[in-house]
Amino acid sequence: LHTEQGRFTGRGDHLGVAQDSVEILTPTIDALARRGVLFEDCFSTSHIPCPSHAAIRTGLPPRDTGIVANGVQRLSPNALTLAEAFRWAGFRTLAVVSNQLLGPESAHVTQGFDRLRAPTGDIWRAEVPVSMAQEWLDDSAGLPTFLWLHVFDAHFPYEPPGQYDRAYYPADGD
């Protein structure tokens, strides 16, 4: 799970699986954490999306990737990315992102993916990239696959489905 100070993408202490969690139900994320690896003590290298995502993909801080702002610098084609490492290990590499800022026309932090989809205009709601990713995963059944799925819905404006929009508000709360 990736959290960044300054943008709410899901605070680590607001997950049911967290040891010192607040009382919030997150059953799907909790199940994923139990099946995978849960990093309990990690920090983002930047609160800015492109530098942060470049650091995640390369393991290098913004100082070394040269990406210190959004939409200004591009990742060097010589930088080794996580997707390239997975590809060299025989994995299919797939990426679907919800924001053109993370697509190939921006900082190119998606370098190394065999298949990539990103919007060219408005931000996609989660249903769009999730559907695309599921289709690609179905096509990759039985093959080693690395998928990066980026959804933007946790960012402002936050519009949860009706059954969840007041779940943690007091009945008399504003």
mmCIF file with all atom_site columns, C-alpha atoms in Angstrom:
data_model
loop_
_atom_site.group_PDB
_atom_site.id
_atom_site.type_symbol
_atom_site.label_atom_id
_atom_site.label_alt_id
_atom_site.label_comp_id
_atom_site.label_asym_id
_atom_site.label_entity_id
_atom_site.label_seq_id
_atom_site.pdbx_PDB_ins_code
_atom_site.Cartn_x
_atom_site.Cartn_y
_atom_site.Cartn_z
_atom_site.occupancy
_atom_site.B_iso_or_equiv
_atom_site.pdbx_formal_charge
_atom_site.auth_seq_id
_atom_site.auth_comp_id
_atom_site.auth_asym_id
_atom_site.auth_atom_id
_atom_site.pdbx_PDB_model_num
ATOM 1   C CA . LEU A 1 1   ? 0.000   0.000   0.000   1.00 0.00 ? 1   LEU A CA 1
ATOM 2   C CA . HIS A 1 2   ? 1.316   3.403   -0.926  1.00 0.00 ? 2   HIS A CA 1
ATOM 3   C CA . THR A 1 3   ? 0.569   6.457   1.155   1.00 0.00 ? 3   THR A CA 1
ATOM 4   C CA . GLU A 1 4   ? 1.876   9.935   0.591   1.00 0.00 ? 4   GLU A CA 1
ATOM 5   C CA . GLN A 1 5   ? 1.826   12.898  2.935   1.00 0.00 ? 5   GLN A CA 1
ATOM 6   C CA . GLY A 1 6   ? -0.108  15.766  1.398   1.00 0.00 ? 6   GLY A CA 1
ATOM 7   C CA . ARG A 1 7   ? -2.413  13.596  -0.758  1.00 0.00 ? 7   ARG A CA 1
ATOM 8   C CA . PHE A 1 8   ? -4.839  11.171  0.751   1.00 0.00 ? 8   PHE A CA 1
ATOM 9   C CA . THR A 1 9   ? -4.426  7.823   -0.936  1.00 0.00 ? 9   THR A CA 1
ATOM 10  C CA . GLY A 1 10  ? -5.333  5.837   2.128   1.00 0.00 ? 10  GLY A CA 1
ATOM 11  C CA . ARG A 1 11  ? -3.563  6.273   5.453   1.00 0.00 ? 11  ARG A CA 1
ATOM 12  C CA . GLY A 1 12  ? -1.831  3.150   6.705   1.00 0.00 ? 12  GLY A CA 1
ATOM 13  C CA . ASP A 1 13  ? -3.232  3.647   10.205  1.00 0.00 ? 13  ASP A CA 1
ATOM 14  C CA . HIS A 1 14  ? -6.755  3.721   8.749   1.00 0.00 ? 14  HIS A CA 1
ATOM 15  C CA . LEU A 1 15  ? -6.703  0.085   7.613   1.00 0.00 ? 15  LEU A CA 1
ATOM 16  C CA . GLY A 1 16  ? -8.219  -2.735  9.606   1.00 0.00 ? 16  GLY A CA 1
ATOM 17  C CA . VAL A 1 17  ? -5.046  -4.784  9.144   1.00 0.00 ? 17  VAL A CA 1
ATOM 18  C CA . ALA A 1 18  ? -2.899  -2.115  10.844  1.00 0.00 ? 18  ALA A CA 1
ATOM 19  C CA . GLN A 1 19  ? -1.852  -3.002  14.382  1.00 0.00 ? 19  GLN A CA 1
ATOM 20  C CA . ASP A 1 20  ? -2.778  0.397   15.813  1.00 0.00 ? 20  ASP A CA 1
ATOM 21  C CA . SER A 1 21  ? -5.690  1.006   13.492  1.00 0.00 ? 21  SER A CA 1
ATOM 22  C CA . VAL A 1 22  ? -8.640  3.252   14.046  1.00 0.00 ? 22  VAL A CA 1
ATOM 23  C CA . GLU A 1 23  ? -11.945 1.405   13.889  1.00 0.00 ? 23  GLU A CA 1
ATOM 24  C CA . ILE A 1 24  ? -12.528 1.400   10.139  1.00 0.00 ? 24  ILE A CA 1
ATOM 25  C CA . LEU A 1 25  ? -13.579 -1.673  8.184   1.00 0.00 ? 25  LEU A CA 1
ATOM 26  C CA . THR A 1 26  ? -11.350 -2.397  5.176   1.00 0.00 ? 26  THR A CA 1
ATOM 27  C CA . PRO A 1 27  ? -12.028 -6.095  4.506   1.00 0.00 ? 27  PRO A CA 1
ATOM 28  C CA . THR A 1 28  ? -10.826 -6.217  0.893   1.00 0.00 ? 28  THR A CA 1
ATOM 29  C CA . ILE A 1 29  ? -7.513  -4.488  1.594   1.00 0.00 ? 29  ILE A CA 1
ATOM 30  C CA . ASP A 1 30  ? -7.092  -6.569  4.772   1.00 0.00 ? 30  ASP A CA 1
ATOM 31  C CA . ALA A 1 31  ? -7.548  -9.781  2.755   1.00 0.00 ? 31  ALA A CA 1
ATOM 32  C CA . LEU A 1 32  ? -5.031  -8.599  0.172   1.00 0.00 ? 32  LEU A CA 1
ATOM 33  C CA . ALA A 1 33  ? -2.522  -7.776  2.939   1.00 0.00 ? 33  ALA A CA 1
ATOM 34  C CA . ARG A 1 34  ? -2.956  -11.232 4.485   1.00 0.00 ? 34  ARG A CA 1
ATOM 35  C CA . ARG A 1 35  ? -2.287  -12.934 1.112   1.00 0.00 ? 35  ARG A CA 1
ATOM 36  C CA . GLY A 1 36  ? 0.630   -10.718 0.156   1.00 0.00 ? 36  GLY A CA 1
ATOM 37  C CA . VAL A 1 37  ? 3.247   -8.562  1.812   1.00 0.00 ? 37  VAL A CA 1
ATOM 38  C CA . LEU A 1 38  ? 2.251   -5.722  4.112   1.00 0.00 ? 38  LEU A CA 1
ATOM 39  C CA . PHE A 1 39  ? 4.812   -2.962  4.517   1.00 0.00 ? 39  PHE A CA 1
ATOM 40  C CA . GLU A 1 40  ? 4.123   -1.349  7.873   1.00 0.00 ? 40  GLU A CA 1
ATOM 41  C CA . ASP A 1 41  ? 6.909   1.210   8.001   1.00 0.00 ? 41  ASP A CA 1
ATOM 42  C CA . CYS A 1 42  ? 7.467   2.911   4.666   1.00 0.00 ? 42  CYS A CA 1
ATOM 43  C CA . PHE A 1 43  ? 7.657   6.469   3.453   1.00 0.00 ? 43  PHE A CA 1
ATOM 44  C CA . SER A 1 44  ? 7.174   8.219   0.147   1.00 0.00 ? 44  SER A CA 1
ATOM 45  C CA . THR A 1 45  ? 10.137  10.065  -1.309  1.00 0.00 ? 45  THR A CA 1
ATOM 46  C CA . SER A 1 46  ? 7.909   12.918  -2.429  1.00 0.00 ? 46  SER A CA 1
ATOM 47  C CA . HIS A 1 47  ? 4.386   14.226  -2.040  1.00 0.00 ? 47  HIS A CA 1
ATOM 48  C CA . ILE A 1 48  ? 4.354   15.035  -5.768  1.00 0.00 ? 48  ILE A CA 1
ATOM 49  C CA . PRO A 1 49  ? 2.968   12.236  -8.006  1.00 0.00 ? 49  PRO A CA 1
ATOM 50  C CA . CYS A 1 50  ? 5.544   11.925  -10.815 1.00 0.00 ? 50  CYS A CA 1
ATOM 51  C CA . PRO A 1 51  ? 8.652   12.016  -8.588  1.00 0.00 ? 51  PRO A CA 1
ATOM 52  C CA . SER A 1 52  ? 6.999   9.603   -6.169  1.00 0.00 ? 52  SER A CA 1
ATOM 53  C CA . HIS A 1 53  ? 5.951   7.133   -8.871  1.00 0.00 ? 53  HIS A CA 1
ATOM 54  C CA . ALA A 1 54  ? 9.372   7.342   -10.572 1.00 0.00 ? 54  ALA A CA 1
ATOM 55  C CA . ALA A 1 55  ? 10.983  6.457   -7.221  1.00 0.00 ? 55  ALA A CA 1
ATOM 56  C CA . ILE A 1 56  ? 8.643   3.493   -6.761  1.00 0.00 ? 56  ILE A CA 1
ATOM 57  C CA . ARG A 1 57  ? 9.415   2.207   -10.275 1.00 0.00 ? 57  ARG A CA 1
ATOM 58  C CA . THR A 1 58  ? 13.194  2.619   -10.040 1.00 0.00 ? 58  THR A CA 1
ATOM 59  C CA . GLY A 1 59  ? 14.049  2.391   -6.353  1.00 0.00 ? 59  GLY A CA 1
ATOM 60  C CA . LEU A 1 60  ? 15.851  5.728   -6.713  1.00 0.00 ? 60  LEU A CA 1
ATOM 61  C CA . PRO A 1 61  ? 15.075  9.035   -4.988  1.00 0.00 ? 61  PRO A CA 1
ATOM 62  C CA . PRO A 1 62  ? 13.962  12.038  -7.074  1.00 0.00 ? 62  PRO A CA 1
ATOM 63  C CA . ARG A 1 63  ? 17.477  13.473  -6.835  1.00 0.00 ? 63  ARG A CA 1
ATOM 64  C CA . ASP A 1 64  ? 18.750  10.475  -8.843  1.00 0.00 ? 64  ASP A CA 1
ATOM 65  C CA . THR A 1 65  ? 15.848  10.058  -11.288 1.00 0.00 ? 65  THR A CA 1
ATOM 66  C CA . GLY A 1 66  ? 15.926  13.766  -12.088 1.00 0.00 ? 66  GLY A CA 1
ATOM 67  C CA . ILE A 1 67  ? 12.134  13.924  -11.782 1.00 0.00 ? 67  ILE A CA 1
ATOM 68  C CA . VAL A 1 68  ? 11.356  16.521  -9.141  1.00 0.00 ? 68  VAL A CA 1
ATOM 69  C CA . ALA A 1 69  ? 8.057   17.945  -10.436 1.00 0.00 ? 69  ALA A CA 1
ATOM 70  C CA . ASN A 1 70  ? 5.026   16.876  -12.453 1.00 0.00 ? 70  ASN A CA 1
ATOM 71  C CA . GLY A 1 71  ? 5.122   17.040  -16.230 1.00 0.00 ? 71  GLY A CA 1
ATOM 72  C CA . VAL A 1 72  ? 8.506   18.758  -16.490 1.00 0.00 ? 72  VAL A CA 1
ATOM 73  C CA . GLN A 1 73  ? 11.192  16.064  -16.635 1.00 0.00 ? 73  GLN A CA 1
ATOM 74  C CA . ARG A 1 74  ? 11.029  12.610  -18.194 1.00 0.00 ? 74  ARG A CA 1
ATOM 75  C CA . LEU A 1 75  ? 12.529  9.439   -16.782 1.00 0.00 ? 75  LEU A CA 1
ATOM 76  C CA . SER A 1 76  ? 15.776  8.587   -18.533 1.00 0.00 ? 76  SER A CA 1
ATOM 77  C CA . PRO A 1 77  ? 15.414  5.646   -20.932 1.00 0.00 ? 77  PRO A CA 1
ATOM 78  C CA . ASN A 1 78  ? 18.598  4.314   -19.277 1.00 0.00 ? 78  ASN A CA 1
ATOM 79  C CA . ALA A 1 79  ? 16.887  4.024   -15.880 1.00 0.00 ? 79  ALA A CA 1
ATOM 80  C CA . LEU A 1 80  ? 16.096  0.427   -14.927 1.00 0.00 ? 80  LEU A CA 1
ATOM 81  C CA . THR A 1 81  ? 12.460  0.148   -13.893 1.00 0.00 ? 81  THR A CA 1
ATOM 82  C CA . LEU A 1 82  ? 10.593  -2.467  -11.912 1.00 0.00 ? 82  LEU A CA 1
ATOM 83  C CA . ALA A 1 83  ? 8.575   -3.332  -15.025 1.00 0.00 ? 83  ALA A CA 1
ATOM 84  C CA . GLU A 1 84  ? 11.768  -3.941  -17.014 1.00 0.00 ? 84  GLU A CA 1
ATOM 85  C CA . ALA A 1 85  ? 13.130  -6.197  -14.264 1.00 0.00 ? 85  ALA A CA 1
ATOM 86  C CA . PHE A 1 86  ? 9.902   -8.219  -14.274 1.00 0.00 ? 86  PHE A CA 1
ATOM 87  C CA . ARG A 1 87  ? 9.958   -8.416  -18.081 1.00 0.00 ? 87  ARG A CA 1
ATOM 88  C CA . TRP A 1 88  ? 13.560  -9.685  -18.079 1.00 0.00 ? 88  TRP A CA 1
ATOM 89  C CA . ALA A 1 89  ? 12.488  -12.331 -15.530 1.00 0.00 ? 89  ALA A CA 1
ATOM 90  C CA . GLY A 1 90  ? 9.891   -13.617 -18.007 1.00 0.00 ? 90  GLY A CA 1
ATOM 91  C CA . PHE A 1 91  ? 6.790   -11.801 -16.774 1.00 0.00 ? 91  PHE A CA 1
ATOM 92  C CA . ARG A 1 92  ? 4.175   -10.080 -18.901 1.00 0.00 ? 92  ARG A CA 1
ATOM 93  C CA . THR A 1 93  ? 4.111   -6.461  -17.734 1.00 0.00 ? 93  THR A CA 1
ATOM 94  C CA . LEU A 1 94  ? 0.822   -4.583  -17.814 1.00 0.00 ? 94  LEU A CA 1
ATOM 95  C CA . ALA A 1 95  ? -0.111  -1.083  -16.641 1.00 0.00 ? 95  ALA A CA 1
ATOM 96  C CA . VAL A 1 96  ? -3.402  0.777   -16.559 1.00 0.00 ? 96  VAL A CA 1
ATOM 97  C CA . VAL A 1 97  ? -3.362  4.258   -15.055 1.00 0.00 ? 97  VAL A CA 1
ATOM 98  C CA . SER A 1 98  ? -6.271  6.614   -14.355 1.00 0.00 ? 98  SER A CA 1
ATOM 99  C CA . ASN A 1 99  ? -4.477  9.904   -14.831 1.00 0.00 ? 99  ASN A CA 1
ATOM 100 C CA . GLN A 1 100 ? -2.674  11.147  -17.941 1.00 0.00 ? 100 GLN A CA 1
ATOM 101 C CA . LEU A 1 101 ? -0.028  12.624  -15.630 1.00 0.00 ? 101 LEU A CA 1
ATOM 102 C CA . LEU A 1 102 ? 1.266   9.060   -15.105 1.00 0.00 ? 102 LEU A CA 1
ATOM 103 C CA . GLY A 1 103 ? 0.981   8.046   -18.765 1.00 0.00 ? 103 GLY A CA 1
ATOM 104 C CA . PRO A 1 104 ? 3.625   7.867   -21.476 1.00 0.00 ? 104 PRO A CA 1
ATOM 105 C CA . GLU A 1 105 ? 3.199   11.479  -22.587 1.00 0.00 ? 105 GLU A CA 1
ATOM 106 C CA . SER A 1 106 ? 4.202   12.902  -19.202 1.00 0.00 ? 106 SER A CA 1
ATOM 107 C CA . ALA A 1 107 ? 7.168   11.840  -17.059 1.00 0.00 ? 107 ALA A CA 1
ATOM 108 C CA . HIS A 1 108 ? 7.093   8.384   -18.666 1.00 0.00 ? 108 HIS A CA 1
ATOM 109 C CA . VAL A 1 109 ? 7.191   6.602   -15.310 1.00 0.00 ? 109 VAL A CA 1
ATOM 110 C CA . THR A 1 110 ? 5.476   3.705   -17.115 1.00 0.00 ? 110 THR A CA 1
ATOM 111 C CA . GLN A 1 111 ? 8.657   2.771   -18.964 1.00 0.00 ? 111 GLN A CA 1
ATOM 112 C CA . GLY A 1 112 ? 9.077   -0.974  -19.464 1.00 0.00 ? 112 GLY A CA 1
ATOM 113 C CA . PHE A 1 113 ? 5.479   -2.151  -19.643 1.00 0.00 ? 113 PHE A CA 1
ATOM 114 C CA . ASP A 1 114 ? 4.502   -4.469  -22.511 1.00 0.00 ? 114 ASP A CA 1
ATOM 115 C CA . ARG A 1 115 ? 0.959   -3.105  -22.499 1.00 0.00 ? 115 ARG A CA 1
ATOM 116 C CA . LEU A 1 116 ? -0.102  0.286   -21.191 1.00 0.00 ? 116 LEU A CA 1
ATOM 117 C CA . ARG A 1 117 ? -3.359  2.238   -21.155 1.00 0.00 ? 117 ARG A CA 1
ATOM 118 C CA . ALA A 1 118 ? -3.748  5.792   -19.888 1.00 0.00 ? 118 ALA A CA 1
ATOM 119 C CA . PRO A 1 119 ? -6.354  8.487   -20.516 1.00 0.00 ? 119 PRO A CA 1
ATOM 120 C CA . THR A 1 120 ? -5.515  11.309  -22.891 1.00 0.00 ? 120 THR A CA 1
ATOM 121 C CA . GLY A 1 121 ? -8.021  13.648  -21.284 1.00 0.00 ? 121 GLY A CA 1
ATOM 122 C CA . ASP A 1 122 ? -10.165 13.424  -18.190 1.00 0.00 ? 122 ASP A CA 1
ATOM 123 C CA . ILE A 1 123 ? -9.231  11.198  -15.271 1.00 0.00 ? 123 ILE A CA 1
ATOM 124 C CA . TRP A 1 124 ? -10.818 7.753   -15.461 1.00 0.00 ? 124 TRP A CA 1
ATOM 125 C CA . ARG A 1 125 ? -13.038 6.574   -12.613 1.00 0.00 ? 125 ARG A CA 1
ATOM 126 C CA . ALA A 1 126 ? -11.959 3.221   -11.150 1.00 0.00 ? 126 ALA A CA 1
ATOM 127 C CA . GLU A 1 127 ? -14.436 1.164   -13.185 1.00 0.00 ? 127 GLU A CA 1
ATOM 128 C CA . VAL A 1 128 ? -12.565 1.942   -16.422 1.00 0.00 ? 128 VAL A CA 1
ATOM 129 C CA . PRO A 1 129 ? -9.005  0.891   -15.479 1.00 0.00 ? 129 PRO A CA 1
ATOM 130 C CA . VAL A 1 130 ? -10.230 -2.017  -13.349 1.00 0.00 ? 130 VAL A CA 1
ATOM 131 C CA . SER A 1 131 ? -12.226 -3.393  -16.301 1.00 0.00 ? 131 SER A CA 1
ATOM 132 C CA . MET A 1 132 ? -9.237  -3.004  -18.643 1.00 0.00 ? 132 MET A CA 1
ATOM 133 C CA . ALA A 1 133 ? -6.886  -4.651  -16.152 1.00 0.00 ? 133 ALA A CA 1
ATOM 134 C CA . GLN A 1 134 ? -9.281  -7.558  -15.604 1.00 0.00 ? 134 GLN A CA 1
ATOM 135 C CA . GLU A 1 135 ? -9.503  -8.162  -19.348 1.00 0.00 ? 135 GLU A CA 1
ATOM 136 C CA . TRP A 1 136 ? -5.715  -8.217  -19.639 1.00 0.00 ? 136 TRP A CA 1
ATOM 137 C CA . LEU A 1 137 ? -5.387  -10.508 -16.607 1.00 0.00 ? 137 LEU A CA 1
ATOM 138 C CA . ASP A 1 138 ? -7.921  -12.895 -18.157 1.00 0.00 ? 138 ASP A CA 1
ATOM 139 C CA . ASP A 1 139 ? -5.781  -12.927 -21.341 1.00 0.00 ? 139 ASP A CA 1
ATOM 140 C CA . SER A 1 140 ? -2.705  -13.651 -19.195 1.00 0.00 ? 140 SER A CA 1
ATOM 141 C CA . ALA A 1 141 ? -4.232  -16.533 -17.211 1.00 0.00 ? 141 ALA A CA 1
ATOM 142 C CA . GLY A 1 142 ? -1.545  -19.054 -16.252 1.00 0.00 ? 142 GLY A CA 1
ATOM 143 C CA . LEU A 1 143 ? 1.320   -16.748 -17.278 1.00 0.00 ? 143 LEU A CA 1
ATOM 144 C CA . PRO A 1 144 ? 3.595   -14.921 -14.834 1.00 0.00 ? 144 PRO A CA 1
ATOM 145 C CA . THR A 1 145 ? 2.219   -11.384 -14.850 1.00 0.00 ? 145 THR A CA 1
ATOM 146 C CA . PHE A 1 146 ? 3.140   -8.093  -13.204 1.00 0.00 ? 146 PHE A CA 1
ATOM 147 C CA . LEU A 1 147 ? 0.287   -5.578  -13.207 1.00 0.00 ? 147 LEU A CA 1
ATOM 148 C CA . TRP A 1 148 ? 0.374   -1.966  -12.111 1.00 0.00 ? 148 TRP A CA 1
ATOM 149 C CA . LEU A 1 149 ? -3.182  -0.732  -11.647 1.00 0.00 ? 149 LEU A CA 1
ATOM 150 C CA . HIS A 1 150 ? -3.581  2.907   -10.682 1.00 0.00 ? 150 HIS A CA 1
ATOM 151 C CA . VAL A 1 151 ? -6.971  4.286   -9.659  1.00 0.00 ? 151 VAL A CA 1
ATOM 152 C CA . PHE A 1 152 ? -7.585  7.905   -8.790  1.00 0.00 ? 152 PHE A CA 1
ATOM 153 C CA . ASP A 1 153 ? -10.868 7.604   -6.885  1.00 0.00 ? 153 ASP A CA 1
ATOM 154 C CA . ALA A 1 154 ? -9.297  7.957   -3.417  1.00 0.00 ? 154 ALA A CA 1
ATOM 155 C CA . HIS A 1 155 ? -8.145  11.452  -4.355  1.00 0.00 ? 155 HIS A CA 1
ATOM 156 C CA . PHE A 1 156 ? -10.268 14.556  -4.187  1.00 0.00 ? 156 PHE A CA 1
ATOM 157 C CA . PRO A 1 157 ? -13.114 14.712  -5.039  1.00 0.00 ? 157 PRO A CA 1
ATOM 158 C CA . TYR A 1 158 ? -13.930 11.675  -2.946  1.00 0.00 ? 158 TYR A CA 1
ATOM 159 C CA . GLU A 1 159 ? -17.337 10.315  -3.932  1.00 0.00 ? 159 GLU A CA 1
ATOM 160 C CA . PRO A 1 160 ? -17.936 6.969   -2.219  1.00 0.00 ? 160 PRO A CA 1
ATOM 161 C CA . PRO A 1 161 ? -20.904 4.812   -3.226  1.00 0.00 ? 161 PRO A CA 1
ATOM 162 C CA . GLY A 1 162 ? -24.097 5.650   -1.319  1.00 0.00 ? 162 GLY A CA 1
ATOM 163 C CA . GLN A 1 163 ? -23.863 2.794   1.181   1.00 0.00 ? 163 GLN A CA 1
ATOM 164 C CA . TYR A 1 164 ? -20.445 4.079   2.331   1.00 0.00 ? 164 TYR A CA 1
ATOM 165 C CA . ASP A 1 165 ? -20.715 7.861   2.095   1.00 0.00 ? 165 ASP A CA 1
ATOM 166 C CA . ARG A 1 166 ? -21.821 8.337   5.732   1.00 0.00 ? 166 ARG A CA 1
ATOM 167 C CA . ALA A 1 167 ? -20.440 5.123   7.268   1.00 0.00 ? 167 ALA A CA 1
ATOM 168 C CA . TYR A 1 168 ? -18.058 6.825   9.700   1.00 0.00 ? 168 TYR A CA 1
ATOM 169 C CA . TYR A 1 169 ? -19.909 10.052  10.353  1.00 0.00 ? 169 TYR A CA 1
ATOM 170 C CA . PRO A 1 170 ? -21.978 10.523  13.488  1.00 0.00 ? 170 PRO A CA 1
ATOM 171 C CA . ALA A 1 171 ? -25.713 10.584  12.706  1.00 0.00 ? 171 ALA A CA 1
ATOM 172 C CA . ASP A 1 172 ? -25.879 14.253  13.697  1.00 0.00 ? 172 ASP A CA 1
ATOM 173 C CA . GLY A 1 173 ? -22.584 15.172  11.970  1.00 0.00 ? 173 GLY A CA 1
ATOM 174 C CA . ASP A 1 174 ? -22.166 17.632  9.138   1.00 0.00 ? 174 ASP A CA 1
#
